PDB file of C-alpha atoms in Angstrom:
ATOM      1  CA  MET A  21     -24.522  11.976 -11.432  1.00  0.00           C
ATOM      2  CA  THR A  22     -27.710  10.269 -10.239  1.00  0.00           C
ATOM      3  CA  GLY A  23     -28.813   6.882  -8.966  1.00  0.00           C
ATOM      4  CA  THR A  24     -26.760   4.764  -6.610  1.00  0.00           C
ATOM      5  CA  VAL A  25     -23.401   5.771  -8.029  1.00  0.00           C
ATOM      6  CA  PRO A  26     -21.637   8.244  -5.677  1.00  0.00           C
ATOM      7  CA  ASN A  27     -20.964  11.582  -7.330  1.00  0.00           C
ATOM      8  CA  PHE A  28     -17.241  11.375  -6.544  1.00  0.00           C
ATOM      9  CA  LEU A  29     -16.554   8.499  -8.902  1.00  0.00           C
ATOM     10  CA  PHE A  30     -14.584   9.213 -12.059  1.00  0.00           C
ATOM     11  CA  MET A  31     -16.221   6.884 -14.558  1.00  0.00           C
ATOM     12  CA  THR A  32     -16.803   6.551 -18.216  1.00  0.00           C
ATOM     13  CA  GLY A  33     -20.295   5.550 -19.281  1.00  0.00           C
ATOM     14  CA  ASN A  34     -19.222   1.911 -19.391  1.00  0.00           C
ATOM     15  CA  HIS A  35     -17.815   2.083 -15.858  1.00  0.00           C
ATOM     16  CA  LYS A  36     -21.054   3.546 -14.603  1.00  0.00           C
ATOM     17  CA  ASP A  37     -23.127   0.830 -16.214  1.00  0.00           C
ATOM     18  CA  SER A  38     -20.846  -1.861 -14.818  1.00  0.00           C
ATOM     19  CA  THR A  39     -21.111  -0.465 -11.290  1.00  0.00           C
ATOM     20  CA  ILE A  40     -24.888  -0.191 -11.421  1.00  0.00           C
ATOM     21  CA  SER A  41     -25.184  -3.762 -12.688  1.00  0.00           C
ATOM     22  CA  ARG A  42     -22.972  -5.004  -9.886  1.00  0.00           C
ATOM     23  CA  ARG A  43     -25.042  -3.253  -7.253  1.00  0.00           C
ATOM     24  CA  ARG A  44     -28.283  -4.563  -8.714  1.00  0.00           C
ATOM     25  CA  ALA A  45     -26.834  -8.046  -8.590  1.00  0.00           C
ATOM     26  CA  LEU A  46     -25.876  -7.483  -4.967  1.00  0.00           C
ATOM     27  CA  ALA A  47     -29.406  -6.442  -4.114  1.00  0.00           C
ATOM     28  CA  VAL A  48     -30.846  -9.539  -5.749  1.00  0.00           C
ATOM     29  CA  THR A  49     -28.439 -12.126  -4.356  1.00  0.00           C
ATOM     30  CA  GLY A  50     -28.154 -10.771  -0.808  1.00  0.00           C
ATOM     31  CA  GLY A  51     -25.245  -9.456   1.246  1.00  0.00           C
ATOM     32  CA  THR A  52     -23.654 -12.767   2.307  1.00  0.00           C
ATOM     33  CA  VAL A  53     -23.576 -14.303  -1.144  1.00  0.00           C
ATOM     34  CA  ALA A  54     -22.492 -11.012  -2.665  1.00  0.00           C
ATOM     35  CA  ALA A  55     -19.559 -10.626  -0.315  1.00  0.00           C
ATOM     36  CA  GLY A  56     -18.251 -14.048  -1.245  1.00  0.00           C
ATOM     37  CA  GLY A  57     -18.690 -13.331  -4.933  1.00  0.00           C
ATOM     38  CA  LEU A  58     -16.803 -10.089  -4.670  1.00  0.00           C
ATOM     39  CA  ALA A  59     -13.992 -11.792  -2.803  1.00  0.00           C
ATOM     40  CA  VAL A  60     -13.601 -14.102  -5.784  1.00  0.00           C
ATOM     41  CA  ALA A  61     -13.917 -11.251  -8.258  1.00  0.00           C
ATOM     42  CA  GLY A  62     -11.398  -9.206  -6.318  1.00  0.00           C
ATOM     43  CA  TYR A  63      -8.871 -12.016  -6.368  1.00  0.00           C
ATOM     44  CA  GLN A  64      -9.407 -12.501 -10.100  1.00  0.00           C
ATOM     45  CA  SER A  65      -8.771  -8.832 -10.732  1.00  0.00           C
ATOM     46  CA  ALA A  66      -5.779  -8.824  -8.445  1.00  0.00           C
ATOM     47  CA  PHE A  67      -3.870 -11.853  -9.617  1.00  0.00           C
ATOM     48  CA  ALA A  68      -5.069 -12.879 -13.073  1.00  0.00           C
ATOM     49  CA  ASP A  69      -2.921 -11.494 -15.865  1.00  0.00           C
ATOM     50  CA  GLU A  70      -4.742  -9.670 -18.618  1.00  0.00           C
ATOM     51  CA  THR A  71      -4.226 -12.680 -20.893  1.00  0.00           C
ATOM     52  CA  THR A  72      -5.544 -15.258 -18.400  1.00  0.00           C
ATOM     53  CA  THR A  73      -8.711 -16.999 -19.515  1.00  0.00           C
ATOM     54  CA  THR A  74     -11.906 -16.763 -17.503  1.00  0.00           C
ATOM     55  CA  THR A  75     -11.802 -20.483 -16.712  1.00  0.00           C
ATOM     56  CA  THR A  76      -8.276 -20.326 -15.348  1.00  0.00           C
ATOM     57  CA  ALA A  77      -9.023 -17.198 -13.347  1.00  0.00           C
ATOM     58  CA  ASP A  78     -12.128 -18.791 -11.822  1.00  0.00           C
ATOM     59  CA  ALA A  79     -10.152 -21.862 -10.756  1.00  0.00           C
ATOM     60  CA  THR A  80      -7.398 -19.760  -9.229  1.00  0.00           C
ATOM     61  CA  ALA A  81      -9.862 -17.553  -7.382  1.00  0.00           C
ATOM     62  CA  SER A  82     -11.868 -20.479  -6.028  1.00  0.00           C
ATOM     63  CA  ALA A  83      -8.749 -22.131  -4.654  1.00  0.00           C
ATOM     64  CA  THR A  84      -7.488 -19.021  -2.898  1.00  0.00           C
ATOM     65  CA  ALA A  85     -10.478 -16.817  -2.059  1.00  0.00           C
ATOM     66  CA  SER A  86     -10.653 -18.292   1.426  1.00  0.00           C
ATOM     67  CA  GLU A  87      -7.310 -16.632   2.190  1.00  0.00           C
ATOM     68  CA  SER A  88      -8.845 -13.195   1.676  1.00  0.00           C
ATOM     69  CA  THR A  89     -10.547 -12.843   5.039  1.00  0.00           C
ATOM     70  CA  GLY A  90     -11.809  -9.421   6.014  1.00  0.00           C
ATOM     71  CA  THR A  91     -13.606  -8.785   2.715  1.00  0.00           C
ATOM     72  CA  CYS A  92     -16.326  -6.148   3.120  1.00  0.00           C
ATOM     73  CA  VAL A  93     -15.023  -5.066   6.521  1.00  0.00           C
ATOM     74  CA  LEU A  94     -14.567  -1.377   7.248  1.00  0.00           C
ATOM     75  CA  MET A  95     -10.818  -1.048   7.748  1.00  0.00           C
ATOM     76  CA  SER A  96      -9.612   0.811  10.838  1.00  0.00           C
ATOM     77  CA  SER A  97      -7.472   3.841  10.091  1.00  0.00           C
ATOM     78  CA  VAL A  98      -4.082   4.198  11.764  1.00  0.00           C
ATOM     79  CA  THR A  99      -1.470   6.938  11.861  1.00  0.00           C
ATOM     80  CA  GLU A 100       0.180   8.051   8.635  1.00  0.00           C
ATOM     81  CA  GLY A 101       3.525   8.029  10.434  1.00  0.00           C
ATOM     82  CA  PRO A 102       6.354  10.565  10.317  1.00  0.00           C
ATOM     83  CA  TYR A 103       7.459  10.157   6.690  1.00  0.00           C
ATOM     84  CA  TYR A 104       4.499  11.347   4.606  1.00  0.00           C
ATOM     85  CA  LEU A 105       5.094  13.712   1.668  1.00  0.00           C
ATOM     86  CA  ASP A 106       2.358  15.323  -0.402  1.00  0.00           C
ATOM     87  CA  ASN A 107       4.192  14.981  -3.706  1.00  0.00           C
ATOM     88  CA  ALA A 108       3.661  11.406  -4.958  1.00  0.00           C
ATOM     89  CA  LEU A 109       3.345  10.810  -8.704  1.00  0.00           C
ATOM     90  CA  VAL A 110       0.569   8.885 -10.448  1.00  0.00           C
ATOM     91  CA  ARG A 111       2.391   5.784 -11.707  1.00  0.00           C
ATOM     92  CA  LYS A 112       2.388   2.010 -11.454  1.00  0.00           C
ATOM     93  CA  ASP A 113       6.135   1.434 -11.010  1.00  0.00           C
ATOM     94  CA  ILE A 114       7.443   3.380  -8.024  1.00  0.00           C
ATOM     95  CA  THR A 115      10.881   1.762  -7.663  1.00  0.00           C
ATOM     96  CA  GLU A 116      12.989   4.345  -9.581  1.00  0.00           C
ATOM     97  CA  GLY A 117      15.778   1.778  -9.769  1.00  0.00           C
ATOM     98  CA  LYS A 118      15.892   1.003  -6.040  1.00  0.00           C
ATOM     99  CA  SER A 119      17.355  -2.449  -5.400  1.00  0.00           C
ATOM    100  CA  GLY A 120      15.307  -5.109  -3.654  1.00  0.00           C
ATOM    101  CA  VAL A 121      13.099  -8.150  -4.056  1.00  0.00           C
ATOM    102  CA  PRO A 122      10.278  -7.353  -6.526  1.00  0.00           C
ATOM    103  CA  LEU A 123       6.788  -6.924  -5.109  1.00  0.00           C
ATOM    104  CA  THR A 124       3.626  -6.661  -7.184  1.00  0.00           C
ATOM    105  CA  LEU A 125       0.984  -5.121  -4.961  1.00  0.00           C
ATOM    106  CA  ARG A 126      -2.674  -5.287  -5.980  1.00  0.00           C
ATOM    107  CA  ILE A 127      -5.290  -3.527  -3.909  1.00  0.00           C
ATOM    108  CA  THR A 128      -9.073  -3.697  -4.227  1.00  0.00           C
ATOM    109  CA  VAL A 129     -11.077  -0.800  -2.776  1.00  0.00           C
ATOM    110  CA  GLN A 130     -14.644  -1.570  -1.685  1.00  0.00           C
ATOM    111  CA  ASP A 131     -17.439   0.662  -0.421  1.00  0.00           C
ATOM    112  CA  THR A 132     -18.658  -0.886   2.839  1.00  0.00           C
ATOM    113  CA  THR A 133     -21.743   1.368   2.767  1.00  0.00           C
ATOM    114  CA  GLU A 134     -22.831   0.082  -0.660  1.00  0.00           C
ATOM    115  CA  SER A 135     -22.897  -3.711  -0.281  1.00  0.00           C
ATOM    116  CA  CYS A 136     -19.174  -3.989  -0.966  1.00  0.00           C
ATOM    117  CA  ALA A 137     -19.405  -2.310  -4.358  1.00  0.00           C
ATOM    118  CA  PRO A 138     -16.039  -1.430  -5.920  1.00  0.00           C
ATOM    119  CA  VAL A 139     -14.940   2.185  -5.573  1.00  0.00           C
ATOM    120  CA  ALA A 140     -13.989   2.957  -9.149  1.00  0.00           C
ATOM    121  CA  GLY A 141     -11.938   6.113  -9.455  1.00  0.00           C
ATOM    122  CA  ALA A 142     -10.526   5.961  -5.936  1.00  0.00           C
ATOM    123  CA  ALA A 143      -6.918   7.138  -5.822  1.00  0.00           C
ATOM    124  CA  VAL A 144      -4.731   4.792  -3.778  1.00  0.00           C
ATOM    125  CA  GLU A 145      -1.473   6.310  -2.543  1.00  0.00           C
ATOM    126  CA  ILE A 146       1.339   4.238  -1.045  1.00  0.00           C
ATOM    127  CA  TRP A 147       4.806   4.963   0.323  1.00  0.00           C
ATOM    128  CA  HIS A 148       7.442   2.889   2.095  1.00  0.00           C
ATOM    129  CA  CYS A 149      11.126   2.675   2.931  1.00  0.00           C
ATOM    130  CA  ASP A 150      13.847   1.137   0.774  1.00  0.00           C
ATOM    131  CA  ALA A 151      15.771  -2.071   1.481  1.00  0.00           C
ATOM    132  CA  TRP A 152      17.880  -0.366   4.176  1.00  0.00           C
ATOM    133  CA  GLY A 153      15.036   1.482   5.892  1.00  0.00           C
ATOM    134  CA  TYR A 154      15.364   4.918   4.259  1.00  0.00           C
ATOM    135  CA  TYR A 155      12.411   6.986   3.009  1.00  0.00           C
ATOM    136  CA  SER A 156      12.592   9.406   0.121  1.00  0.00           C
ATOM    137  CA  GLY A 157      12.486  12.980   1.387  1.00  0.00           C
ATOM    138  CA  TYR A 158      14.101  11.867   4.646  1.00  0.00           C
ATOM    139  CA  THR A 159      17.264  10.189   3.427  1.00  0.00           C
ATOM    140  CA  THR A 160      19.343  11.340   6.402  1.00  0.00           C
ATOM    141  CA  ALA A 161      17.077   9.686   8.997  1.00  0.00           C
ATOM    142  CA  ASN A 162      18.807   6.896  10.884  1.00  0.00           C
ATOM    143  CA  PRO A 163      16.915   3.601  10.309  1.00  0.00           C
ATOM    144  CA  GLY A 164      18.398   2.072  13.461  1.00  0.00           C
ATOM    145  CA  GLY A 165      20.826  -0.797  13.773  1.00  0.00           C
ATOM    146  CA  SER A 166      23.746  -0.627  11.383  1.00  0.00           C
ATOM    147  CA  ALA A 167      23.027   0.319   7.774  1.00  0.00           C
ATOM    148  CA  PRO A 168      25.098   1.732   4.922  1.00  0.00           C
ATOM    149  CA  ALA A 169      24.486   5.342   4.025  1.00  0.00           C
ATOM    150  CA  GLU A 170      21.479   5.689   1.748  1.00  0.00           C
ATOM    151  CA  SER A 171      23.697   7.326  -0.860  1.00  0.00           C
ATOM    152  CA  GLU A 172      25.744   4.130  -1.159  1.00  0.00           C
ATOM    153  CA  ASP A 173      23.013   2.049  -2.810  1.00  0.00           C
ATOM    154  CA  GLY A 174      24.151   3.063  -6.297  1.00  0.00           C
ATOM    155  CA  SER A 175      20.687   4.001  -7.573  1.00  0.00           C
ATOM    156  CA  THR A 176      19.846   7.180  -9.449  1.00  0.00           C
ATOM    157  CA  ALA A 177      16.470   7.484  -7.738  1.00  0.00           C
ATOM    158  CA  ASN A 178      15.063  10.922  -6.971  1.00  0.00           C
ATOM    159  CA  ASP A 179      15.589  11.439  -3.240  1.00  0.00           C
ATOM    160  CA  ASN A 180      12.168  13.082  -2.878  1.00  0.00           C
ATOM    161  CA  THR A 181       9.990  10.667  -4.860  1.00  0.00           C
ATOM    162  CA  TYR A 182      11.279   7.071  -4.826  1.00  0.00           C
ATOM    163  CA  LEU A 183       8.944   4.380  -3.473  1.00  0.00           C
ATOM    164  CA  ARG A 184       5.962   6.722  -3.480  1.00  0.00           C
ATOM    165  CA  GLY A 185       3.047   6.793  -5.878  1.00  0.00           C
ATOM    166  CA  TYR A 186      -0.649   6.915  -6.720  1.00  0.00           C
ATOM    167  CA  GLN A 187      -2.821   4.691  -8.856  1.00  0.00           C
ATOM    168  CA  VAL A 188      -6.471   5.322  -9.747  1.00  0.00           C
ATOM    169  CA  ALA A 189      -8.803   2.335  -9.332  1.00  0.00           C
ATOM    170  CA  ASN A 190     -10.394   0.756 -12.372  1.00  0.00           C
ATOM    171  CA  ALA A 191     -14.069  -0.260 -12.712  1.00  0.00           C
ATOM    172  CA  ASN A 192     -13.432  -3.194 -10.358  1.00  0.00           C
ATOM    173  CA  GLY A 193     -11.904  -0.944  -7.702  1.00  0.00           C
ATOM    174  CA  VAL A 194      -8.464  -2.451  -8.349  1.00  0.00           C
ATOM    175  CA  VAL A 195      -5.052  -0.792  -8.502  1.00  0.00           C
ATOM    176  CA  LYS A 196      -1.646  -2.350  -9.116  1.00  0.00           C
ATOM    177  CA  PHE A 197       1.801  -1.191  -8.039  1.00  0.00           C
ATOM    178  CA  GLU A 198       5.232  -2.513  -8.992  1.00  0.00           C
ATOM    179  CA  THR A 199       7.680  -1.911  -6.163  1.00  0.00           C
ATOM    180  CA  ILE A 200      10.163  -3.734  -3.921  1.00  0.00           C
ATOM    181  CA  PHE A 201       9.715  -5.547  -0.634  1.00  0.00           C
ATOM    182  CA  PRO A 202      10.285  -2.847   2.020  1.00  0.00           C
ATOM    183  CA  GLY A 203      13.077  -3.005   4.539  1.00  0.00           C
ATOM    184  CA  TRP A 204      12.645  -1.974   8.164  1.00  0.00           C
ATOM    185  CA  TYR A 205      13.551   0.758  10.607  1.00  0.00           C
ATOM    186  CA  THR A 206      13.603   0.799  14.403  1.00  0.00           C
ATOM    187  CA  PRO A 207      11.191   0.384  16.147  1.00  0.00           C
ATOM    188  CA  ARG A 208       8.750  -0.692  13.428  1.00  0.00           C
ATOM    189  CA  THR A 209       7.956  -3.961  11.693  1.00  0.00           C
ATOM    190  CA  CYS A 210       8.041  -4.201   7.888  1.00  0.00           C
ATOM    191  CA  HIS A 211       5.139  -2.154   6.487  1.00  0.00           C
ATOM    192  CA  ILE A 212       3.729  -0.030   3.666  1.00  0.00           C
ATOM    193  CA  HIS A 213       1.722   3.148   4.253  1.00  0.00           C
ATOM    194  CA  VAL A 214      -1.503   3.774   2.335  1.00  0.00           C
ATOM    195  CA  LYS A 215      -4.103   6.485   1.839  1.00  0.00           C
ATOM    196  CA  VAL A 216      -7.301   6.284  -0.204  1.00  0.00           C
ATOM    197  CA  HIS A 217      -8.501   9.537  -1.779  1.00  0.00           C
ATOM    198  CA  THR A 218     -11.754  10.340  -3.596  1.00  0.00           C
ATOM    199  CA  GLY A 219     -13.112  13.421  -5.313  1.00  0.00           C
ATOM    200  CA  GLY A 220      -9.856  14.697  -6.785  1.00  0.00           C
ATOM    201  CA  ALA A 221      -8.219  14.372 -10.188  1.00  0.00           C
ATOM    202  CA  LYS A 222      -4.874  13.742 -11.818  1.00  0.00           C
ATOM    203  CA  GLU A 223      -3.064  17.015 -12.464  1.00  0.00           C
ATOM    204  CA  ASP A 224       0.522  17.637 -13.571  1.00  0.00           C
ATOM    205  CA  GLY A 225       1.475  14.029 -12.950  1.00  0.00           C
ATOM    206  CA  THR A 226       0.143  13.828  -9.412  1.00  0.00           C
ATOM    207  CA  TYR A 227      -3.291  13.753  -7.729  1.00  0.00           C
ATOM    208  CA  GLU A 228      -4.920  16.958  -6.555  1.00  0.00           C
ATOM    209  CA  GLY A 229      -8.038  17.866  -4.609  1.00  0.00           C
ATOM    210  CA  GLY A 230     -10.681  15.643  -3.110  1.00  0.00           C
ATOM    211  CA  LYS A 231     -10.420  14.196   0.370  1.00  0.00           C
ATOM    212  CA  VAL A 232      -8.711  11.360   2.205  1.00  0.00           C
ATOM    213  CA  ASN A 233     -11.163   8.604   3.179  1.00  0.00           C
ATOM    214  CA  TYR A 234      -8.734   6.170   4.704  1.00  0.00           C
ATOM    215  CA  THR A 235      -5.204   6.168   6.134  1.00  0.00           C
ATOM    216  CA  GLY A 236      -3.624   2.863   7.035  1.00  0.00           C
ATOM    217  CA  GLN A 237      -0.688   0.498   6.790  1.00  0.00           C
ATOM    218  CA  PHE A 238      -0.035  -2.881   5.180  1.00  0.00           C
ATOM    219  CA  PHE A 239       1.951  -5.554   6.986  1.00  0.00           C
ATOM    220  CA  PHE A 240       3.951  -8.643   6.019  1.00  0.00           C
ATOM    221  CA  PRO A 241       4.039 -12.108   7.609  1.00  0.00           C
ATOM    222  CA  ASP A 242       7.152 -12.489   9.759  1.00  0.00           C
ATOM    223  CA  ASP A 243       8.391 -15.600   7.954  1.00  0.00           C
ATOM    224  CA  ALA A 244       8.368 -13.852   4.581  1.00  0.00           C
ATOM    225  CA  ALA A 245      10.077 -10.744   5.964  1.00  0.00           C
ATOM    226  CA  GLU A 246      12.799 -12.754   7.698  1.00  0.00           C
ATOM    227  CA  ALA A 247      13.514 -14.717   4.520  1.00  0.00           C
ATOM    228  CA  ILE A 248      13.822 -11.514   2.518  1.00  0.00           C
ATOM    229  CA  PHE A 249      16.016  -9.743   5.064  1.00  0.00           C
ATOM    230  CA  ALA A 250      18.588 -12.531   4.799  1.00  0.00           C
ATOM    231  CA  LEU A 251      19.137 -11.569   1.136  1.00  0.00           C
ATOM    232  CA  GLU A 252      21.152  -8.768  -0.434  1.00  0.00           C
ATOM    233  CA  PRO A 253      20.834  -5.811  -0.209  1.00  0.00           C
ATOM    234  CA  TYR A 254      18.615  -6.158   2.899  1.00  0.00           C
ATOM    235  CA  SER A 255      21.222  -8.147   4.825  1.00  0.00           C
ATOM    236  CA  GLN A 256      23.526  -5.115   4.891  1.00  0.00           C
ATOM    237  CA  HIS A 257      21.139  -3.575   7.415  1.00  0.00           C
ATOM    238  CA  THR A 258      21.785  -5.397  10.666  1.00  0.00           C
ATOM    239  CA  GLY A 259      20.091  -5.024  14.023  1.00  0.00           C
ATOM    240  CA  SER A 260      16.883  -5.954  15.817  1.00  0.00           C
ATOM    241  CA  TYR A 261      13.935  -6.353  13.481  1.00  0.00           C
ATOM    242  CA  THR A 262      10.532  -5.827  15.120  1.00  0.00           C
ATOM    243  CA  THR A 263       8.092  -8.709  14.616  1.00  0.00           C
ATOM    244  CA  LEU A 264       4.350  -8.287  14.144  1.00  0.00           C
ATOM    245  CA  ASP A 265       3.579  -9.207  17.753  1.00  0.00           C
ATOM    246  CA  ASN A 266       5.851  -6.443  19.018  1.00  0.00           C
ATOM    247  CA  ASP A 267       4.851  -3.724  16.560  1.00  0.00           C
ATOM    248  CA  MET A 268       3.236  -0.607  17.992  1.00  0.00           C
ATOM    249  CA  VAL A 269       0.700  -0.257  15.154  1.00  0.00           C
ATOM    250  CA  TYR A 270      -0.316  -3.733  13.997  1.00  0.00           C
ATOM    251  CA  ASP A 271      -3.086  -4.997  16.288  1.00  0.00           C
ATOM    252  CA  GLY A 272      -3.076  -8.680  15.350  1.00  0.00           C
ATOM    253  CA  GLY A 273      -6.317  -8.560  13.378  1.00  0.00           C
ATOM    254  CA  GLY A 274      -5.002 -10.260  10.240  1.00  0.00           C
ATOM    255  CA  THR A 275      -6.271  -9.089   6.867  1.00  0.00           C
ATOM    256  CA  SER A 276      -8.790  -6.672   8.366  1.00  0.00           C
ATOM    257  CA  SER A 277      -5.865  -4.970  10.116  1.00  0.00           C
ATOM    258  CA  GLY A 278      -3.780  -4.691   6.952  1.00  0.00           C
ATOM    259  CA  LEU A 279      -1.927  -8.026   6.808  1.00  0.00           C
ATOM    260  CA  LEU A 280      -1.168  -8.785   3.174  1.00  0.00           C
ATOM    261  CA  THR A 281      -1.786 -12.121   1.500  1.00  0.00           C
ATOM    262  CA  LEU A 282       1.538 -12.995  -0.172  1.00  0.00           C
ATOM    263  CA  LYS A 283       2.272 -15.393  -3.013  1.00  0.00           C
ATOM    264  CA  PRO A 284       5.895 -16.077  -4.018  1.00  0.00           C
ATOM    265  CA  VAL A 285       6.570 -15.826  -7.730  1.00  0.00           C
ATOM    266  CA  HIS A 286       8.804 -18.903  -7.391  1.00  0.00           C
ATOM    267  CA  LYS A 287       8.219 -21.166  -4.394  1.00  0.00           C
ATOM    268  CA  ALA A 288      11.830 -22.330  -4.241  1.00  0.00           C
ATOM    269  CA  ASP A 289      13.416 -18.893  -4.682  1.00  0.00           C
ATOM    270  CA  VAL A 290      11.900 -15.948  -2.811  1.00  0.00           C
ATOM    271  CA  SER A 291      14.416 -13.604  -4.434  1.00  0.00           C
ATOM    272  CA  LYS A 292      12.239 -13.796  -7.563  1.00  0.00           C
ATOM    273  CA  GLY A 293       9.644 -11.727  -5.761  1.00  0.00           C
ATOM    274  CA  TYR A 294       6.156 -11.773  -4.329  1.00  0.00           C
ATOM    275  CA  LYS A 295       2.630 -10.842  -5.264  1.00  0.00           C
ATOM    276  CA  GLY A 296       0.706  -9.155  -2.474  1.00  0.00           C
ATOM    277  CA  PHE A 297      -3.060  -8.815  -2.273  1.00  0.00           C
ATOM    278  CA  ILE A 298      -5.497  -7.045   0.027  1.00  0.00           C
ATOM    279  CA  THR A 299      -9.024  -5.639  -0.017  1.00  0.00           C
ATOM    280  CA  LEU A 300      -9.629  -2.251   1.603  1.00  0.00           C
ATOM    281  CA  GLY A 301     -13.136  -1.615   2.883  1.00  0.00           C
ATOM    282  CA  ILE A 302     -13.756   2.129   3.169  1.00  0.00           C
ATOM    283  CA  ASP A 303     -16.562   4.625   3.696  1.00  0.00           C
ATOM    284  CA  PRO A 304     -16.318   7.009   0.703  1.00  0.00           C
ATOM    285  CA  ASP A 305     -18.247   9.679   2.609  1.00  0.00           C
ATOM    286  CA  ALA A 306     -15.834   9.686   5.540  1.00  0.00           C
ATOM    287  CA  GLU A 307     -12.868  12.011   5.845  1.00  0.00           C
ATOM    288  CA  ASN A 308      -9.703  10.944   7.612  1.00  0.00           C
ATOM    289  CA  THR A 309      -7.097  13.334   8.982  1.00  0.00           C
ATOM    290  CA  GLY A 310      -4.253  10.822   9.020  1.00  0.00           C
ATOM    291  CA  ALA A 311      -3.922  10.931  12.795  1.00  0.00           C
ATOM    292  CA  GLY A 312      -5.330   7.412  13.046  1.00  0.00           C
ATOM    293  CA  SER A 313      -6.910   5.662  15.983  1.00  0.00           C
ATOM    294  CA  GLY A 314      -4.494   2.849  16.664  1.00  0.00           C
ATOM    295  CA  GLY A 315      -0.831   2.655  17.543  1.00  0.00           C
ATOM    296  CA  GLY A 316       1.712   5.398  17.603  1.00  0.00           C
ATOM    297  CA  GLY A 317       3.230   4.978  14.173  1.00  0.00           C
ATOM    298  CA  GLY A 318       6.695   5.426  15.517  1.00  0.00           C
ATOM    299  CA  GLU A 319       8.912   8.425  15.914  1.00  0.00           C
ATOM    300  CA  PRO A 320      11.757   8.556  13.413  1.00  0.00           C
ATOM    301  CA  PRO A 321      14.667   6.831  15.174  1.00  0.00           C
ATOM    302  CA  SER A 322      17.022   9.066  17.090  1.00  0.00           C
ATOM    303  CA  GLY A 323      20.538   8.710  18.416  1.00  0.00           C
ATOM    304  CA  ASP A 324      23.809   8.761  16.536  1.00  0.00           C
ATOM    305  CA  ALA A 325      22.822   8.768  12.884  1.00  0.00           C
ATOM    306  CA  PRO A 326      25.233   7.392  10.282  1.00  0.00           C
ATOM    307  CA  THR A 327      24.018   9.860   7.660  1.00  0.00           C
ATOM    308  CA  GLY A 328      22.504  12.739   9.613  1.00  0.00           C
ATOM    309  CA  THR A 329      19.662  13.446  11.973  1.00  0.00           C
ATOM    310  CA  PRO A 330      16.073  12.268  11.610  1.00  0.00           C
ATOM    311  CA  PRO A 331      13.215  14.667  10.844  1.00  0.00           C
ATOM    312  CA  SER A 332      11.423  16.359  13.722  1.00  0.00           C
ATOM    313  CA  ASP A 333       7.854  17.674  13.657  1.00  0.00           C
ATOM    314  CA  ALA A 334       8.837  19.914  10.763  1.00  0.00           C
ATOM    315  CA  PRO A 335       9.865  18.589   7.334  1.00  0.00           C
ATOM    316  CA  THR A 336      13.431  18.783   6.111  1.00  0.00           C
ATOM    317  CA  GLU A 337      14.520  21.654   3.899  1.00  0.00           C
ATOM    318  CA  SER A 338      14.837  19.304   0.930  1.00  0.00           C
ATOM    319  CA  ALA A 339      11.182  18.298   1.133  1.00  0.00           C
ATOM    320  CA  SER A 340       8.006  20.221   1.733  1.00  0.00           C
ATOM    321  CA  PRO A 341       5.289  17.849   2.852  1.00  0.00           C
ATOM    322  CA  SER A 342       1.909  19.393   3.484  1.00  0.00           C
ATOM    323  CA  ALA A 343       1.323  17.109   6.423  1.00  0.00           C
ATOM    324  CA  THR A 344       3.607  15.177   8.711  1.00  0.00           C
ATOM    325  CA  ALA A 345       2.953  13.282  11.893  1.00  0.00           C
ATOM    326  CA  SER A 346       5.430  12.930  14.682  1.00  0.00           C
ATOM    327  CA  SER A 347       3.736   9.917  16.203  1.00  0.00           C
TER     328      SER A 347
END
């Protein structure tokens, strides 16, 4: 593949043409104007339904684009944490029947080395705990506080795959996930883990090959998290929830540090769910090991576990992750 399009992008001919046109427009209009335009375009792609008209989408984006600070900023990588598994499936809905407040998560991936051009074909991988603080693959790990056993939630979810998944970015660099609002575990605040991969391909239902360009975490405003944790089934997990200011990973940088922009589906009833939006600025030529440069990520909680012992440096017998981090 020639020209300004990186050779790692998986594009059809139309995608290639669209990307080249966007970059030419960026060169003509200049970096500052382009960044603002892409912020608007990113919000349109993230929140406008497929049936929304251009006029309506433009109005929505103009009214809310200012909330998307950190656009075209190279995001700082942080630790992948202790619960990573190299087995996530390529899929939009990762809930597998897990109970919780619905969350539609839309992520835009931008190339900070190419005037904020969208990274079409990037594979975005996310994983997070369930409403009581349990991760798939590590369902015996004590989430801290007092929580029911993970097996008591009544779901038929696969214990090695729930709340994990990949999506491949479209021509606008956008992916969408349907999931639930995560719970929490001691000593961490509410968060979602994320990796961005390029150069690989979908194979046997998952994503293989390529390299990891970015490893990070998404965070939630404290007021939204506290409102959600007062609802069932979250309220069955009692104990000390860690706020953003006291989290060992979040550095207080707002959107550029992974803080999601949240919109309630129904302003008067948060149980109806949220839409979350963020733009990830990455360097597609970089390779990230997952060790991160900020925060410790958190050891799995120890102590008397209601359903078993937490994982150590090695994975559990029921899961075979290719990479785990103990801090």
